[in-house]
Coordinates of C-alpha atoms in Angstrom, one line a residue:
M210 CA 11.7 21.2 22.3
I211 CA 10.1 23.3 19.6
S212 CA 6.4 24.1 19.4
A213 CA 3.9 26.0 17.2
N214 CA 1.3 28.0 19.1
N215 CA -1.9 29.0 17.3
V216 CA 0.0 29.3 14.1
S217 CA -2.0 30.4 11.0
L218 CA -0.8 31.2 7.5
R219 CA -2.8 32.8 4.8
L220 CA -1.6 33.1 1.2
G221 CA -4.0 35.7 -0.2
K222 CA -7.5 34.4 0.5
K223 CA -6.4 30.8 1.0
A224 CA -5.7 29.6 4.6
L225 CA -2.9 27.1 4.4
F226 CA -2.9 26.6 8.2
E227 CA -5.5 27.5 10.8
E228 CA -4.5 27.8 14.5
V229 CA -2.1 24.9 14.5
N230 CA -0.9 23.8 18.0
I231 CA 1.7 21.2 18.1
K232 CA 4.8 20.4 20.3
F233 CA 7.9 18.4 19.1
T234 CA 9.8 17.0 22.1
E235 CA 13.3 15.7 22.6
G236 CA 14.1 12.0 21.8
N237 CA 11.5 11.7 19.1
C238 CA 11.5 11.7 15.3
Y239 CA 8.4 13.2 13.7
G240 CA 7.4 12.4 10.1
L241 CA 5.6 15.3 8.6
I242 CA 3.2 14.0 5.9
G243 CA 0.5 15.4 3.7
A244 CA -0.5 15.7 0.1
N245 CA 1.5 17.8 -2.4
G246 CA 0.6 21.4 -1.7
A247 CA -0.6 20.7 1.9
G248 CA 2.2 22.9 3.2
K249 CA 4.9 20.5 4.6
S250 CA 7.9 22.5 3.4
T251 CA 6.1 25.7 4.2
F252 CA 5.6 24.6 7.8
L253 CA 9.3 23.7 8.2
K254 CA 10.1 27.2 7.0
I255 CA 7.9 28.6 9.7
L256 CA 9.7 26.5 12.3
T257 CA 13.1 27.7 11.1
G258 CA 12.0 31.3 11.1
E259 CA 12.5 31.7 7.4
L260 CA 8.8 32.4 7.0
E261 CA 6.6 34.5 9.4
P262 CA 3.2 33.1 10.1
T263 CA 0.2 35.3 9.7
S264 CA -0.6 34.8 13.4
G265 CA 0.7 32.7 16.3
D266 CA 4.4 32.0 17.1
V267 CA 7.1 29.3 17.3
V268 CA 8.9 28.7 20.6
I269 CA 12.2 27.0 21.0
T270 CA 13.7 26.0 24.3
P271 CA 16.3 28.7 25.2
G272 CA 19.8 27.8 24.4
Q273 CA 19.0 25.0 22.0
R274 CA 20.5 25.0 18.5
L275 CA 18.3 24.3 15.4
S276 CA 19.8 22.9 12.3
F277 CA 18.0 22.4 8.9
L278 CA 18.9 20.9 5.5
K279 CA 19.6 23.7 3.1
Q280 CA 18.6 23.4 -0.6
D281 CA 20.9 26.1 -2.1
H282 CA 23.6 23.9 -3.8
F283 CA 25.7 27.0 -4.8
Q284 CA 25.8 28.9 -1.5
Y285 CA 29.1 27.2 -0.4
D286 CA 30.9 27.0 -3.8
E287 CA 34.0 28.8 -2.6
F288 CA 34.4 26.7 0.6
S289 CA 36.0 23.2 1.0
V290 CA 33.7 20.2 1.6
L291 CA 35.0 19.9 5.2
D292 CA 34.5 23.6 6.0
T293 CA 31.0 23.4 4.5
V294 CA 30.1 20.6 6.9
I295 CA 31.6 22.3 9.9
M296 CA 29.6 25.5 9.1
G297 CA 26.6 23.4 10.2
N298 CA 27.5 24.8 13.6
Q299 CA 28.1 28.3 12.5
R300 CA 29.3 29.5 15.9
L301 CA 31.9 26.8 16.1
Y302 CA 33.1 27.7 12.6
D303 CA 33.3 31.4 13.4
V304 CA 35.2 30.8 16.6
S305 CA 37.7 28.6 14.8
K306 CA 38.4 31.1 12.0
E307 CA 38.7 34.1 14.5
K308 CA 41.1 32.1 16.6
D309 CA 43.2 31.1 13.6
A310 CA 43.3 34.7 12.4
I311 CA 44.6 35.9 15.8
Y312 CA 47.4 33.4 15.8
M313 CA 48.4 34.5 12.3
K314 CA 49.0 38.1 13.5
E315 CA 52.6 39.3 13.4
D316 CA 52.0 41.9 16.1
F317 CA 50.3 39.7 18.7
T318 CA 49.2 41.8 21.6
D319 CA 48.2 41.1 25.2
E320 CA 44.6 41.8 24.2
D321 CA 44.9 39.2 21.4
G322 CA 46.2 36.7 23.9
I323 CA 43.2 37.3 26.2
R324 CA 40.8 37.0 23.3
A325 CA 42.5 33.9 22.0
S326 CA 42.2 32.3 25.5
E327 CA 38.5 33.0 25.6
L328 CA 38.0 31.6 22.1
E329 CA 40.0 28.5 23.0
A330 CA 37.8 27.8 26.0
E331 CA 34.6 28.3 23.9
F332 CA 36.1 26.1 21.1
A333 CA 36.9 23.3 23.6
E334 CA 33.4 23.5 25.1
M335 CA 31.9 22.9 21.7
D336 CA 34.2 19.9 21.1
G337 CA 36.0 21.9 18.4
W338 CA 39.1 19.7 18.4
N339 CA 37.0 16.8 17.1
A340 CA 35.2 18.9 14.5
E341 CA 37.2 17.8 11.5
S342 CA 37.1 14.1 12.4
D343 CA 33.4 14.3 13.2
A344 CA 32.7 16.0 9.8
A345 CA 34.8 13.4 8.0
T346 CA 32.9 10.5 9.7
L347 CA 29.6 12.0 8.4
L348 CA 31.0 12.4 4.9
N349 CA 32.4 8.9 4.8
G350 CA 29.1 7.5 6.1
L351 CA 27.2 9.2 3.2
G352 CA 29.7 7.8 0.7
I353 CA 31.9 10.8 0.0
P354 CA 35.5 9.5 -0.1
T355 CA 38.3 11.0 2.0
E356 CA 40.1 12.4 -1.0
E357 CA 37.1 14.7 -1.8
H358 CA 37.0 16.3 1.7
Y359 CA 39.3 19.2 0.8
T360 CA 37.8 19.7 -2.7
L361 CA 35.9 23.0 -3.2
M362 CA 32.2 22.6 -3.3
K363 CA 32.0 24.2 -6.8
D364 CA 34.1 21.3 -8.2
L365 CA 31.7 18.6 -6.8
P366 CA 29.0 17.0 -8.9
G367 CA 25.4 17.8 -7.9
A368 CA 24.7 14.4 -6.3
L369 CA 27.7 14.8 -3.9
K370 CA 26.8 18.4 -3.1
V371 CA 23.4 17.1 -1.8
K372 CA 25.3 14.7 0.5
V373 CA 27.6 17.4 1.8
L374 CA 24.6 19.7 2.7
L375 CA 23.0 16.8 4.5
A376 CA 26.2 16.2 6.5
Q377 CA 26.2 19.9 7.3
A378 CA 22.7 19.6 8.8
L379 CA 23.6 16.6 10.8
F380 CA 26.9 18.0 12.1
G381 CA 27.5 19.0 15.7
N382 CA 24.7 17.2 17.4
P383 CA 22.0 19.9 17.0
D384 CA 19.2 20.0 19.5
I385 CA 16.5 20.3 16.8
L386 CA 17.0 18.8 13.3
L387 CA 14.7 19.7 10.4
L388 CA 15.1 17.6 7.2
D389 CA 13.1 18.3 4.0
E390 CA 13.3 15.3 1.7
P391 CA 16.8 14.2 2.9
T392 CA 16.7 11.0 0.9
N393 CA 16.4 12.8 -2.5
H394 CA 19.3 11.8 -4.8
L395 CA 20.8 9.5 -2.1
D396 CA 21.7 5.9 -3.1
L397 CA 20.2 3.1 -1.1
D398 CA 23.5 2.6 0.9
A399 CA 23.5 6.3 1.9
I400 CA 19.8 6.1 2.9
A401 CA 20.5 3.0 5.0
W402 CA 23.4 4.9 6.8
L403 CA 21.1 7.9 7.4
E404 CA 18.4 5.7 8.8
E405 CA 20.8 4.3 11.4
F406 CA 22.1 7.8 12.2
L407 CA 18.6 9.1 12.9
I408 CA 17.6 6.0 14.9
N409 CA 20.5 6.6 17.2
F410 CA 20.0 10.4 17.3
D411 CA 18.9 11.5 20.8
N412 CA 17.4 14.9 20.1
T413 CA 14.4 16.2 18.2
V414 CA 14.0 15.4 14.5
I415 CA 11.2 16.6 12.1
V416 CA 11.5 15.1 8.7
V417 CA 9.5 15.4 5.4
S418 CA 9.9 12.5 3.1
H419 CA 8.1 10.6 0.4
D420 CA 10.0 7.4 1.2
R421 CA 7.5 5.2 3.2
Y422 CA 10.2 2.6 4.2
F423 CA 12.4 5.4 5.5
L424 CA 9.6 7.0 7.6
N425 CA 8.6 3.6 9.0
K426 CA 12.3 2.9 10.0
V427 CA 13.1 6.3 11.7
C428 CA 9.9 7.9 12.9
T429 CA 8.4 7.5 16.4
H430 CA 5.5 9.9 15.6
T431 CA 3.6 11.0 12.5
A432 CA 2.3 14.6 12.1
D433 CA -0.4 14.6 9.4
I434 CA -1.2 17.8 7.6
D435 CA -4.8 17.8 6.2
Y436 CA -7.7 20.3 6.2
G437 CA -5.3 23.1 7.3
K438 CA -4.6 21.3 10.6
I439 CA -1.9 19.1 11.9
Q440 CA -2.9 15.9 13.7
L441 CA -0.3 14.1 15.7
Y442 CA -0.1 10.3 15.9
A443 CA 2.2 8.2 18.1
G444 CA 3.8 5.7 15.7
N445 CA 5.4 5.5 12.2
Y446 CA 3.8 5.9 8.8
D447 CA 2.2 2.5 8.6
F448 CA 0.7 3.0 12.1
W449 CA -0.7 6.4 10.9
Y450 CA -2.1 4.8 7.7
E451 CA -3.8 2.0 9.6
S452 CA -5.1 4.3 12.3
S453 CA -6.5 6.8 9.8
Q454 CA -8.1 4.1 7.8
L455 CA -9.6 2.5 10.9
L456 CA -10.9 5.9 12.1
I457 CA -12.6 6.5 8.7
K458 CA -14.1 3.0 8.8
Q459 CA -15.4 3.5 12.4
M460 CA -16.9 6.9 11.4
K461 CA -18.6 5.3 8.4
E462 CA -19.9 2.4 10.5
A463 CA -21.1 4.9 13.2
N464 CA -22.9 7.0 10.5
K465 CA -24.4 3.9 9.0
K466 CA -25.9 2.9 12.4
K467 CA -27.1 6.5 12.9
E468 CA -28.7 6.5 9.4
E469 CA -30.5 3.3 10.2
K470 CA -31.7 4.7 13.5
I471 CA -32.8 7.9 11.7
K472 CA -34.8 5.9 9.2
E473 CA -36.4 3.8 12.0
L474 CA -37.4 7.0 13.9
Q475 CA -38.7 8.7 10.8
E476 CA -40.9 5.7 9.9
F477 CA -42.3 5.6 13.4
I478 CA -43.1 9.3 13.4
S479 CA -44.6 9.1 9.9
R480 CA -46.9 6.2 11.0
F481 CA -48.0 7.4 14.4
S482 CA -47.8 11.2 14.6
A483 CA -51.5 11.4 13.8
N484 CA -52.4 8.7 16.3
A485 CA -53.6 10.2 19.6
S486 CA -52.6 7.2 21.6
K487 CA -49.1 7.2 20.1
S488 CA -48.6 11.0 20.0
K489 CA -46.4 11.2 23.1
Q490 CA -44.1 8.4 21.7
A491 CA -44.0 10.2 18.3
T492 CA -43.0 13.4 20.0
S493 CA -40.3 11.6 22.1
R494 CA -38.9 10.1 18.9
K495 CA -38.8 13.5 17.2
R496 CA -36.7 14.8 20.1
A497 CA -34.4 11.8 19.7
L498 CA -34.2 12.3 16.0
E499 CA -33.1 16.0 16.5
K500 CA -30.2 14.9 18.8
I501 CA -28.6 12.5 16.3
Q502 CA -25.6 14.1 14.6
L503 CA -23.8 12.4 11.7
E504 CA -20.0 12.5 11.8
E505 CA -18.7 15.0 9.3
M506 CA -16.7 13.1 6.7
K507 CA -14.4 15.7 5.2
P508 CA -12.8 14.8 1.9
S509 CA -9.1 14.4 2.3
S510 CA -6.7 16.5 0.2
R511 CA -4.9 13.3 -0.7
K512 CA -5.5 12.0 -4.2
Y513 CA -4.4 8.6 -5.5
P514 CA -3.8 8.0 -9.2
Y515 CA -4.8 4.7 -10.7
I516 CA -1.8 2.9 -12.3
D517 CA -2.5 -0.3 -14.1
F518 CA 0.0 -1.6 -16.7
R519 CA -1.8 -4.1 -18.9
P520 CA 0.3 -5.7 -21.7
N521 CA -1.4 -6.2 -25.0
R522 CA 0.4 -9.5 -25.6
E523 CA 1.5 -12.3 -23.3
I524 CA 5.2 -12.6 -23.0
G525 CA 7.0 -15.8 -24.1
N526 CA 9.8 -17.8 -22.5
E527 CA 12.6 -16.0 -24.3
V528 CA 12.8 -12.5 -23.0
L529 CA 16.3 -11.0 -22.9
E530 CA 19.9 -12.2 -23.3
V531 CA 22.7 -9.8 -22.5
H532 CA 26.2 -11.0 -23.5
N533 CA 29.5 -9.3 -22.3
I534 CA 28.3 -5.7 -22.7
S535 CA 31.0 -3.1 -21.9
K536 CA 30.7 0.7 -22.2
T537 CA 33.2 3.5 -21.5
I538 CA 32.1 7.1 -21.0
D539 CA 34.5 10.0 -20.7
G540 CA 37.4 7.6 -20.1
V541 CA 35.6 5.7 -17.3
K542 CA 34.5 2.1 -17.8
V543 CA 30.8 2.3 -16.8
L544 CA 29.8 -1.2 -17.8
N545 CA 32.3 -4.0 -17.5
D546 CA 31.6 -7.3 -19.3
V547 CA 27.9 -7.4 -18.1
S548 CA 26.0 -10.6 -18.9
F549 CA 22.7 -12.0 -17.7
I550 CA 19.6 -13.9 -19.0
M551 CA 16.1 -12.7 -18.1
G552 CA 13.2 -15.1 -17.6
H553 CA 9.5 -14.4 -18.2
D554 CA 8.7 -14.1 -14.5
D555 CA 11.6 -11.8 -13.6
K556 CA 11.2 -8.4 -11.9
I557 CA 14.8 -7.3 -11.6
A558 CA 15.9 -4.3 -9.4
F559 CA 19.2 -2.9 -10.3
V560 CA 20.8 -1.5 -7.2
G561 CA 24.1 0.0 -5.9
S562 CA 25.7 3.4 -5.8
N563 CA 26.9 3.2 -9.4
E564 CA 23.9 5.1 -10.9
L565 CA 25.5 5.9 -14.2
A566 CA 26.0 2.2 -14.9
K567 CA 22.2 1.5 -14.4
T568 CA 21.2 4.4 -16.6
T569 CA 23.7 3.4 -19.3
L570 CA 22.5 -0.2 -19.4
F571 CA 18.9 0.9 -19.6
K572 CA 19.7 3.3 -22.5
I573 CA 21.4 0.5 -24.3
L574 CA 18.6 -1.9 -23.8
A575 CA 16.1 0.7 -24.9
G576 CA 18.0 1.3 -28.1
E577 CA 19.1 4.8 -27.2
M578 CA 22.9 4.0 -26.9
E579 CA 25.2 1.5 -28.5
P580 CA 27.6 -0.7 -26.3
D581 CA 31.3 -0.6 -27.1
E582 CA 31.5 -4.4 -26.8
G583 CA 29.0 -7.2 -26.5
N584 CA 25.4 -7.5 -27.5
Y585 CA 21.9 -8.2 -26.4
K586 CA 18.8 -9.8 -27.8
W587 CA 15.1 -9.3 -27.0
G588 CA 12.7 -12.2 -27.4
V589 CA 10.4 -12.1 -30.4
T590 CA 7.3 -11.8 -28.2
T591 CA 8.6 -8.9 -26.2
S592 CA 7.6 -5.2 -26.5
Q593 CA 9.4 -2.6 -24.4
S594 CA 8.5 0.7 -22.8
Y595 CA 11.2 2.9 -21.3
F596 CA 10.9 5.4 -18.5
P597 CA 14.1 7.6 -18.6
K598 CA 15.7 9.1 -15.6
D599 CA 16.3 12.4 -17.4
N600 CA 13.2 13.4 -19.4
S601 CA 14.3 16.9 -20.4
S602 CA 14.6 15.9 -24.1
I603 CA 10.9 14.9 -24.1
F604 CA 9.4 17.9 -22.4
N605 CA 11.8 20.9 -23.0
D606 CA 10.6 23.1 -25.8
N607 CA 7.7 20.6 -26.5
D608 CA 4.7 22.8 -27.3
L609 CA 2.2 20.0 -27.8
A610 CA -0.7 19.5 -25.5
I611 CA -0.5 16.4 -23.2
T612 CA -3.4 14.7 -25.0
D613 CA -2.0 15.3 -28.5
W614 CA 1.5 14.0 -27.4
L615 CA 0.0 10.9 -25.8
T616 CA -2.2 10.1 -28.8
Q617 CA 0.9 9.4 -30.9
F618 CA 1.5 6.3 -28.7
S619 CA -2.0 5.0 -28.7
E620 CA -3.3 2.4 -31.2
I621 CA -6.7 4.1 -30.7
K622 CA -6.4 7.6 -32.1
D623 CA -9.2 9.1 -30.1
A624 CA -8.8 12.0 -27.7
T625 CA -11.5 10.8 -25.4
Y626 CA -9.8 7.4 -25.0
V627 CA -6.5 9.0 -24.2
R628 CA -8.1 11.4 -21.7
G629 CA -9.4 8.4 -19.9
F630 CA -5.8 7.5 -19.1
L631 CA -5.0 11.1 -18.1
G632 CA -8.0 11.1 -15.8
R633 CA -6.7 8.1 -14.0
M634 CA -3.4 10.0 -13.5
L635 CA -5.2 13.0 -11.9
F636 CA -5.3 15.2 -15.1
A637 CA -8.9 16.2 -14.9
G638 CA -10.9 18.1 -17.5
E639 CA -8.9 20.8 -19.3
D640 CA -5.7 19.7 -17.6
G641 CA -5.2 17.4 -20.6
M642 CA -4.7 20.5 -22.8
K643 CA -1.7 21.7 -20.7
R644 CA 1.5 22.2 -22.8
M645 CA 4.2 19.6 -22.2
K646 CA 6.9 22.2 -21.7
V647 CA 5.1 23.8 -18.7
L648 CA 4.5 20.7 -16.6
S649 CA 5.9 20.3 -13.1
G650 CA 8.2 17.4 -12.2
G651 CA 5.5 15.3 -10.7
E652 CA 3.2 16.0 -13.7
K653 CA 5.9 14.9 -16.1
V654 CA 6.3 11.6 -14.4
R655 CA 2.6 11.0 -14.4
V656 CA 2.5 11.7 -18.2
L657 CA 5.3 9.3 -18.9
L658 CA 3.5 6.6 -16.8
S659 CA 0.4 7.3 -18.8
R660 CA 2.3 6.7 -22.0
M661 CA 3.6 3.3 -20.6
M662 CA 0.0 2.3 -19.8
I663 CA -1.2 3.3 -23.2
E664 CA 1.6 1.5 -25.0
G665 CA 0.6 -1.8 -23.4
S666 CA 4.1 -3.3 -23.5
N667 CA 5.0 -6.5 -21.7
V668 CA 8.5 -5.3 -20.7
L669 CA 8.9 -2.1 -18.6
I670 CA 12.3 -0.4 -18.1
L671 CA 12.0 2.1 -15.3
D672 CA 14.9 4.4 -14.3
E673 CA 14.1 6.0 -10.9
P674 CA 10.3 6.5 -11.6
T675 CA 9.5 7.6 -8.1
D676 CA 11.5 10.9 -8.4
H677 CA 9.2 13.9 -8.1
L678 CA 6.2 11.8 -7.1
D679 CA 4.2 12.4 -3.9
M680 CA 3.6 9.5 -1.5
E681 CA 0.2 8.8 -2.9
S682 CA 1.5 8.5 -6.4
I683 CA 4.4 6.3 -5.2
T684 CA 2.0 4.0 -3.5
A685 CA -0.1 3.7 -6.6
L686 CA 3.0 3.1 -8.8
N687 CA 4.3 0.5 -6.3
N688 CA 1.0 -1.4 -6.5
G689 CA 0.9 -1.2 -10.3
M690 CA 4.5 -2.6 -10.5
I691 CA 3.5 -5.5 -8.1
K692 CA 0.4 -6.4 -10.1
F693 CA 2.1 -6.1 -13.6
P694 CA 2.0 -9.5 -15.3
G695 CA 5.0 -8.8 -17.5
V696 CA 8.7 -8.3 -17.0
L697 CA 10.3 -5.4 -15.1
L698 CA 13.8 -4.0 -15.2
F699 CA 14.0 -1.0 -12.8
A700 CA 16.1 1.1 -10.5
S701 CA 14.7 2.9 -7.5
R702 CA 16.0 4.6 -4.4
D703 CA 12.7 3.7 -2.7
H704 CA 13.5 0.7 -0.5
Q705 CA 9.8 -0.4 -0.2
V706 CA 9.3 -0.3 -4.0
V707 CA 12.4 -2.5 -4.4
Q708 CA 11.6 -4.9 -1.6
T709 CA 7.9 -5.4 -2.5
T710 CA 8.4 -5.6 -6.3
A711 CA 11.7 -7.4 -7.2
N712 CA 12.3 -11.1 -7.1
R713 CA 15.8 -10.7 -8.4
I714 CA 18.6 -8.3 -7.5
I715 CA 21.4 -7.1 -9.8
E716 CA 23.9 -4.8 -8.1
F717 CA 26.4 -2.7 -10.0
M718 CA 29.8 -2.6 -8.4
P719 CA 32.0 0.6 -8.7
D720 CA 34.0 -1.0 -11.5
G721 CA 30.9 -1.7 -13.7
S722 CA 30.7 -5.4 -13.0
I723 CA 27.6 -7.0 -11.4
I724 CA 26.4 -9.3 -8.7
D725 CA 23.3 -11.2 -9.7
K726 CA 21.0 -13.0 -7.2
I727 CA 17.5 -14.4 -7.3
T728 CA 16.3 -13.0 -4.0
T729 CA 14.3 -10.2 -2.3
Y730 CA 16.1 -7.0 -1.6
D731 CA 16.1 -7.4 2.2
E732 CA 17.4 -11.0 1.9
Y733 CA 20.1 -9.7 -0.4
L734 CA 21.2 -7.0 2.1
E735 CA 21.8 -9.8 4.6
S736 CA 23.5 -12.1 2.2
D737 CA 27.1 -13.4 2.3
E738 CA 27.9 -11.3 -0.9
M739 CA 26.9 -8.1 0.8
A740 CA 28.9 -9.0 3.9
R741 CA 32.0 -9.7 1.8
K742 CA 31.4 -6.4 -0.1
R743 CA 31.2 -4.5 3.1
A744 CA 34.4 -6.1 4.4
V745 CA 36.3 -5.1 1.2
Y746 CA 34.9 -1.6 1.4
S747 CA 35.9 -1.3 5.1
M748 CA 39.4 -2.5 4.3
S749 CA 39.8 0.0 1.4
E750 CA 38.6 2.8 3.8
E751 CA 41.2 1.8 6.4
D752 CA 43.9 1.7 3.7
S753 CA 43.0 5.2 2.6
E754 CA 43.2 6.4 6.2
D755 CA 46.5 4.8 6.7
N756 CA 47.9 6.5 3.6

């Protein structure tokens, strides 16, 4: 168990938290939610002891081990992948290394023997003999192949480092597990594995995530940060949303009834206060009026952008034909004879762990890269807008103001018109004059989505558009994608976005080939193709273990 008792945190004159009291108990998974800037990550740092509160304290049940997901991708560069994971239980790792050092001594003494015996007992009590196999199981589950387990961390690509640090946090059955955005940079297969792990985890979990599907799948409780307080709800994210909306509705209805009663009493008092025969009744109603208290409706710190993609032209029947496209990058065949035809009602989600294949195809279709083989053809009625996964070339060293940059893409060259789009995307007033190069990750995404709305294209190509967005913006984008009357080609790690938007799934296999099915994402995951793919994957895993 871990609890916060009267915790307050002040940053200068601003109070981020005021006398927060909350208890997180064993066997439950708590989703910590709130608007950007509400203090979710800060509160986790208070729980870990990394940050001292201004007042109050954090209490952990004596003897319990707390583990949290670290964000420093370079901290373990000189360690192997397997050792990095085992260091998730630092005491176990230290005992193992001290024990090994004693056995390597040439002048082994009686004292060394006694110490080694003590360490062996502690090592066994912590299930140390299974440490390497347990760490390997976590790594394999997250999609890190066995051949990478003894690689130094500095030699791994960033996406795999993220997975190793997640495996480190999960290692050794911690009593309390704190996870800050654990699904960031994970592919959908790895997210699905993590969901099952947390569902079956028996201890205390506190997780911050912008992935609504993930929170709904794993959370038993929701802790909502708003107004500097944390309100606990029993249930997952959807239950919290429905409960909070119902509470607001009930408060509005109660206030409406009270306002009607106030009006009725005021009219009676106004009519009869001067009437001697009614004076007692008027006085009684004055007392009743004084007792009526309207419920305080505090404005939430959450802000939802308005995302509405409206094409300037209706799309025709001929949309896109892709014929036998192949592409090799750095000696690796990323796209392998890819062919498909897109219809005018298609919203295609490109899925699978081969992220480079998706990005490469999108770049080719957007005209930013040439295929080695094959060709593609857009229909004459189509117009395309492209949201790139890596937007650094757009924003880095770009000294233009947001409004000036967006005006380039608008048929109406009017700053007020462009600022209307920015206002919908939460850039109020002078925010439209911010320089492109100083924007945060979330602001950059909202600017690119503004450009797509301004362009009015009937084909949208979106490569991981939910990265860096808060939950409110993801919800707004999801709704915009669902309502869009044109054609979509998109990749997203957000399960709910894929499931609610796509009517067709194309999965990239590791060799760059594709599986193409007209179906929803959930139906695809249960399909025969996926079952066969899992069987082949399992067989290859067994073969690698046998070797």
